[in-house]
Short mmCIF file of N, CA and C in Angstrom, two decimals:
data_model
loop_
_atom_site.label_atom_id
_atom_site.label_comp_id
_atom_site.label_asym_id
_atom_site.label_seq_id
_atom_site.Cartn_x
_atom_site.Cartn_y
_atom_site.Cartn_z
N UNK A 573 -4.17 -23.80 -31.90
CA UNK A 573 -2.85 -23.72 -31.27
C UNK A 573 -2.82 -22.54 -30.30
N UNK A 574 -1.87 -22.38 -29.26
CA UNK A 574 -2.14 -22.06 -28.21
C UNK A 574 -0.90 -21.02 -28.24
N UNK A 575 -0.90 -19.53 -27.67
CA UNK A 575 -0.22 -18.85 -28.13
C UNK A 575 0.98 -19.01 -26.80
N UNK A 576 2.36 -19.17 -27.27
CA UNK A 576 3.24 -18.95 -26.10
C UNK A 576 4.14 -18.08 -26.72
N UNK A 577 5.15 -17.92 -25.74
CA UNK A 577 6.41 -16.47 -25.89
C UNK A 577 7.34 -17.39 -25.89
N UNK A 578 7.98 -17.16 -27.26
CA UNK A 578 9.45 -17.52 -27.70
C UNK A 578 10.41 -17.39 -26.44
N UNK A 579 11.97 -18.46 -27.18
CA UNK A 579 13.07 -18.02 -25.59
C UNK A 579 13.28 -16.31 -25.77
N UNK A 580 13.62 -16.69 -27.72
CA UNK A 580 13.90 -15.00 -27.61
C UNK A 580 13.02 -13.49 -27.15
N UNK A 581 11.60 -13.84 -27.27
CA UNK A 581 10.87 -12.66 -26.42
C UNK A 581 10.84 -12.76 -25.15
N UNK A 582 11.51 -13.70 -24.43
CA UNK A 582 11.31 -13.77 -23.07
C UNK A 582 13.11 -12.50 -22.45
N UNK A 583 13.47 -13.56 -23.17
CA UNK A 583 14.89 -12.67 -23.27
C UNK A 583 14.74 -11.35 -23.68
N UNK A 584 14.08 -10.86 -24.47
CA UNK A 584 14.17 -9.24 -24.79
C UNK A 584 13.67 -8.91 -23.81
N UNK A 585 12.07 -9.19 -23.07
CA UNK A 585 10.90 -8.37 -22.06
C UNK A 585 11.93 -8.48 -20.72
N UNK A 586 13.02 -9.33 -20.42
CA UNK A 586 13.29 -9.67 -19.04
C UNK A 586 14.71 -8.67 -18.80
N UNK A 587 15.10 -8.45 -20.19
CA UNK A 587 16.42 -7.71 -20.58
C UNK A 587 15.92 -6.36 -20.32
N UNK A 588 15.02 -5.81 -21.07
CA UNK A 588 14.03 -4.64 -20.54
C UNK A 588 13.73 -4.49 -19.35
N UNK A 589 12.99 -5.36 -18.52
CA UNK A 589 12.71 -4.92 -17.21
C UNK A 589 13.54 -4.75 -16.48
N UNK A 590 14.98 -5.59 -16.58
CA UNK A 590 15.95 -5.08 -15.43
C UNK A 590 16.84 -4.40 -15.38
N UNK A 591 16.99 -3.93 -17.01
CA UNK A 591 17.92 -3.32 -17.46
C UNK A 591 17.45 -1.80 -17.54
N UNK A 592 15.86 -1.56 -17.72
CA UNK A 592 15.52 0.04 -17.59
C UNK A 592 14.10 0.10 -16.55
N UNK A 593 13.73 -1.08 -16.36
CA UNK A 593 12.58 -0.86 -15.09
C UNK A 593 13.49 -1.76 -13.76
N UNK A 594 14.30 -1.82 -13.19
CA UNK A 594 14.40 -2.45 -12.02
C UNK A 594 13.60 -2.32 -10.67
N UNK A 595 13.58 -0.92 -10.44
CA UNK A 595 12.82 -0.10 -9.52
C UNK A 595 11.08 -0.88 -9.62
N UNK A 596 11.27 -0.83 -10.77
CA UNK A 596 9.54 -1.59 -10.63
C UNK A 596 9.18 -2.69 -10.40
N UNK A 597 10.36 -3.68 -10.47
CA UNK A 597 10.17 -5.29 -10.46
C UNK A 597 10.59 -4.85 -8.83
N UNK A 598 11.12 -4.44 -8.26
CA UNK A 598 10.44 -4.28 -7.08
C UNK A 598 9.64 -3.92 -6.47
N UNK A 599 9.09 -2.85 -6.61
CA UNK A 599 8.10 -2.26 -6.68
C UNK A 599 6.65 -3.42 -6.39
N UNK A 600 6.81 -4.33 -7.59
CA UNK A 600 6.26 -5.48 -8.13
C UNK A 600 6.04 -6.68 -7.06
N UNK A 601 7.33 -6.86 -7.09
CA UNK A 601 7.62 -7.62 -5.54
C UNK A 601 7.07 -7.87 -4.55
N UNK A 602 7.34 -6.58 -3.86
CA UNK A 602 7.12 -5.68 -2.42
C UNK A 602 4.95 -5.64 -2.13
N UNK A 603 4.52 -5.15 -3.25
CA UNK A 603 2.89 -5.32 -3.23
C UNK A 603 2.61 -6.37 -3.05
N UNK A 604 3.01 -6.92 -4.87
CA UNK A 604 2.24 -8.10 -5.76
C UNK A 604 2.56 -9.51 -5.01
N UNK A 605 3.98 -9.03 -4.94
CA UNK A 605 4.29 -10.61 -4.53
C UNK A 605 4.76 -11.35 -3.36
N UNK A 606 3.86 -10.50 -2.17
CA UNK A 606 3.97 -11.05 -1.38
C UNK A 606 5.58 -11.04 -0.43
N UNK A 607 6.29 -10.09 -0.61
CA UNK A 607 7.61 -9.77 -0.26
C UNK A 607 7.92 -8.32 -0.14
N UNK A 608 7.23 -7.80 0.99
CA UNK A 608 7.39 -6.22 1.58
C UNK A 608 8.28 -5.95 1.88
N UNK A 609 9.42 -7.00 2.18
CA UNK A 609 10.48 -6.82 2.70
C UNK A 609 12.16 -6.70 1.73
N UNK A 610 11.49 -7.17 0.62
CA UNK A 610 12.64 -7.00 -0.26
C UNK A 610 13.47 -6.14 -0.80
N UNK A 611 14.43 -6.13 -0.50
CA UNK A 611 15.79 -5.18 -1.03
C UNK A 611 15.81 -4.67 -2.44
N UNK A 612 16.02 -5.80 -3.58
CA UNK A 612 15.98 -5.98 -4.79
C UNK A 612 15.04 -6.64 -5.13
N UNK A 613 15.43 -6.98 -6.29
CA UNK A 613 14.57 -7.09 -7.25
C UNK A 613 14.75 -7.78 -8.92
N UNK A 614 14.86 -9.17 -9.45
CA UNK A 614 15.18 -9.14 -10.82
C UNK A 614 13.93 -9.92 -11.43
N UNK A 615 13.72 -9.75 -12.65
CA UNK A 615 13.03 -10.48 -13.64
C UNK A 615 13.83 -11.68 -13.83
N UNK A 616 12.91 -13.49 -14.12
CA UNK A 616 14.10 -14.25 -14.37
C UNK A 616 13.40 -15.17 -15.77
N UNK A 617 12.15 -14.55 -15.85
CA UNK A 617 11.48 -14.95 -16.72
C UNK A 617 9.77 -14.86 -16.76
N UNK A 618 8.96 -15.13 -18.16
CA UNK A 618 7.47 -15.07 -18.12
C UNK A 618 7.34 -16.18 -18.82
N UNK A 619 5.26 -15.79 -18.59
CA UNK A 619 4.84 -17.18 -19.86
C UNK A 619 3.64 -16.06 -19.95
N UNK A 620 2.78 -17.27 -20.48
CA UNK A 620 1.46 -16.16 -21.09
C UNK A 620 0.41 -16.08 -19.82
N UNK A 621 0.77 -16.64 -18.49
CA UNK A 621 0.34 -16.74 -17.01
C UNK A 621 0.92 -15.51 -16.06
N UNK A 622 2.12 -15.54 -16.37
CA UNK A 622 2.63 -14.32 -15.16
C UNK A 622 3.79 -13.84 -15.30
N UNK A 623 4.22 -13.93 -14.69
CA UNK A 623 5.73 -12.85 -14.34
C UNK A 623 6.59 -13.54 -13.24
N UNK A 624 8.06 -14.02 -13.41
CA UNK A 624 8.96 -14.46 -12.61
C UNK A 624 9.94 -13.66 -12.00
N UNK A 625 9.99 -13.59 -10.96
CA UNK A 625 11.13 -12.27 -10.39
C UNK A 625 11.86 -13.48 -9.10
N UNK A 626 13.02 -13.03 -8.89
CA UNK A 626 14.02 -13.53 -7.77
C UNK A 626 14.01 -12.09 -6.72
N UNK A 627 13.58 -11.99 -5.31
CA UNK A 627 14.02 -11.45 -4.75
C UNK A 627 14.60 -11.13 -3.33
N UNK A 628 15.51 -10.44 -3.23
CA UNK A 628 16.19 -10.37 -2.16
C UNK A 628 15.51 -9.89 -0.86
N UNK A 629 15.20 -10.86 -0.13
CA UNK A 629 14.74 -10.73 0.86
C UNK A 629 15.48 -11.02 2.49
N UNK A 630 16.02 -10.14 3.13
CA UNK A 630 17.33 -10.40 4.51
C UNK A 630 18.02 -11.55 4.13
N UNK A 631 18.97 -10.85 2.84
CA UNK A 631 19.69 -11.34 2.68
C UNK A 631 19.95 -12.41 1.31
N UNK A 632 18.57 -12.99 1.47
CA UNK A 632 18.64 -14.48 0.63
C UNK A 632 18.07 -14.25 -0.74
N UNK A 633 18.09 -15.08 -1.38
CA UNK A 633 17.08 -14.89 -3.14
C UNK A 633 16.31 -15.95 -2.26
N UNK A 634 14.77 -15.08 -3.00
CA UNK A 634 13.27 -15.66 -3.01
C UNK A 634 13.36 -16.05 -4.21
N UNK A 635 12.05 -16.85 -4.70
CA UNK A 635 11.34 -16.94 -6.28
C UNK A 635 10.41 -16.84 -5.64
N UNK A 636 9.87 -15.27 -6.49
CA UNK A 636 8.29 -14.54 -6.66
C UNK A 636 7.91 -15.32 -8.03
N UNK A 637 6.33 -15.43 -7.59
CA UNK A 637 5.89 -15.52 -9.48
C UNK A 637 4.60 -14.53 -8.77
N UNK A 638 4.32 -13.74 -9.89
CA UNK A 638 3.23 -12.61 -10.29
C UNK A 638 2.32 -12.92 -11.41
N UNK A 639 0.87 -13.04 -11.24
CA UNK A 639 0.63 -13.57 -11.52
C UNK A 639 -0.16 -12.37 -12.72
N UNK A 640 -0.48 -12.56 -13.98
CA UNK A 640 -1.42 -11.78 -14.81
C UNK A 640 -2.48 -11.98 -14.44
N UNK A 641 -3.66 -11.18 -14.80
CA UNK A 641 -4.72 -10.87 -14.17
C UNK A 641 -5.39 -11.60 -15.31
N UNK A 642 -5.08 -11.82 -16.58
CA UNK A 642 -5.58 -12.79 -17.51
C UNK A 642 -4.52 -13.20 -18.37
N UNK A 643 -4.66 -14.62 -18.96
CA UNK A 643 -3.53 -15.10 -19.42
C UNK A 643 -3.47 -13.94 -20.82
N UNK A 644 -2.42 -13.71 -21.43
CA UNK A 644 -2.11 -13.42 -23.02
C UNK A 644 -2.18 -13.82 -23.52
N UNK A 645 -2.53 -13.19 -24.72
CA UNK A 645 -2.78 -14.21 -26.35
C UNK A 645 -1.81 -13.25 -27.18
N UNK A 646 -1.14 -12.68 -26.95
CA UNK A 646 -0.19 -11.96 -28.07
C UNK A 646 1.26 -11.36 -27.07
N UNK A 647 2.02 -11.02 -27.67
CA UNK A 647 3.28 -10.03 -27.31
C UNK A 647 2.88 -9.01 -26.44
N UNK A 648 2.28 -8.44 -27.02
CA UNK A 648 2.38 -7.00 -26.81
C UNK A 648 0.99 -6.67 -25.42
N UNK A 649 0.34 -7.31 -24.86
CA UNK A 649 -0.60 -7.54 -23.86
C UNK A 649 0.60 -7.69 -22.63
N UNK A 650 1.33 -8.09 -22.71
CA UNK A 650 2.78 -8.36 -21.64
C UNK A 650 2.90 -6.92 -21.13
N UNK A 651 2.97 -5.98 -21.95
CA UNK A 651 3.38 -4.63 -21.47
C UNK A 651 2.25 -3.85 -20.75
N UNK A 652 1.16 -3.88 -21.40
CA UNK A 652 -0.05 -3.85 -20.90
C UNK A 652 -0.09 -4.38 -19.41
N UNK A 653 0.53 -6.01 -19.43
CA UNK A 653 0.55 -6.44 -17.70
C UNK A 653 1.04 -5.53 -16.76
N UNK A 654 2.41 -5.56 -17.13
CA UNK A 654 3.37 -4.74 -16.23
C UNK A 654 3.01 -3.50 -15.89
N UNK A 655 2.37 -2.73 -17.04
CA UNK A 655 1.82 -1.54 -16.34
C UNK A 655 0.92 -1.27 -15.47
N UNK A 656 -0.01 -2.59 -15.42
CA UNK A 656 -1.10 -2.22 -14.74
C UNK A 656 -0.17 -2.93 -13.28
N UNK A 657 0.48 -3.95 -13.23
CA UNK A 657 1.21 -4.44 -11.82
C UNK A 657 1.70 -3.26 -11.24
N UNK A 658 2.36 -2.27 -12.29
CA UNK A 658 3.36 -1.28 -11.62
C UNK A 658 2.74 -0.15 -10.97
N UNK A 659 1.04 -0.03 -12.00
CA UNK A 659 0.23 0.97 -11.22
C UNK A 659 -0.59 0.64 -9.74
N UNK A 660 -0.71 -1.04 -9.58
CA UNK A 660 -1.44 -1.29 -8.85
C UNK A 660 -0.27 -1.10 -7.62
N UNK A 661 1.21 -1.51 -7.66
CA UNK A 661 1.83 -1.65 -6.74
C UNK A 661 2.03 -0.12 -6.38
N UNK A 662 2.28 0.67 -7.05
CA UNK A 662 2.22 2.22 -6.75
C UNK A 662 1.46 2.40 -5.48
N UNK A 663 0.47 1.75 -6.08
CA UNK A 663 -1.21 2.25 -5.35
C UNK A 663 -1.22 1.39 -3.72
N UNK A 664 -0.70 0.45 -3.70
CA UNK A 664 -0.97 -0.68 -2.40
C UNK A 664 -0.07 -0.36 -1.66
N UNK A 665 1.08 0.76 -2.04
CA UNK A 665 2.65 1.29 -1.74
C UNK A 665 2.05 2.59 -1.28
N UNK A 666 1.22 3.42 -1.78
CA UNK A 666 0.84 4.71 -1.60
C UNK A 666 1.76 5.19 -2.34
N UNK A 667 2.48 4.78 -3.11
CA UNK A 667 3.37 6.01 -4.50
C UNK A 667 2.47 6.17 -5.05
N UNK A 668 3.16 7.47 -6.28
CA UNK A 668 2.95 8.31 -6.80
C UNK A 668 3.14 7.85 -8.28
N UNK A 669 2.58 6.97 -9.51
CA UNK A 669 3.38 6.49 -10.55
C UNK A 669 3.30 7.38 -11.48
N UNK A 670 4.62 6.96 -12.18
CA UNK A 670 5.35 7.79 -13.19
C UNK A 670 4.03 7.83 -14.30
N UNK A 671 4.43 8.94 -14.93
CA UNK A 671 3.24 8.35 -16.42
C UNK A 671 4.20 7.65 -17.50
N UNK A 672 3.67 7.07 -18.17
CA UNK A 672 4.26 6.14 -19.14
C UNK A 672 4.23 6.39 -20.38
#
């Protein structure tokens, strides 16, 4: 059997990202996903493949998907993703990232 993320862990990780990382799902965006131009920024959902964000780009909502660099087999590898997206976008941004 094949490991996927409950509605409810999708709902906690997406509640988290926009509720205390927003800055980074843009961040996220702006590198990863192909949208340099974006204003904002929200999480609208994951799977054990990637990362879903909506963003505001002159004006309009996009749908970004971000993709993991390998699928997950557990929970907790999700956080692991994001950090490394948030360090890589730092890096393709020329910021400076926070330590974690």
């Amino acid at each position: 059997m094949s490991f996927t993320l409950d509605d409810a862990a999708v709902a906690a990780i997406t509640k988290h990202m926009n509720g205390d990382h927003a800055e980074d799902n843009l961040l996220i965006c702006r590198a990863l996903g192909g949208q340099p131009q974006a204003s904002a920024a929200r999480m609208t959902g994951c799977d054990t493949t990637g990362i879903d964000f909506t963003a505001t780009v002159d004006g309009a909502e996009v749908p970004v998907r971000v993709p993991f660099a390998t699928e997950i087999t557990e929970r907790v590898q999700v956080r692991h993703e994001v950090v490394r997206m948030y360090e890589e976008s730092c890096a393709a941004l020329g910021l400076t990232p926070r330590g974690h």
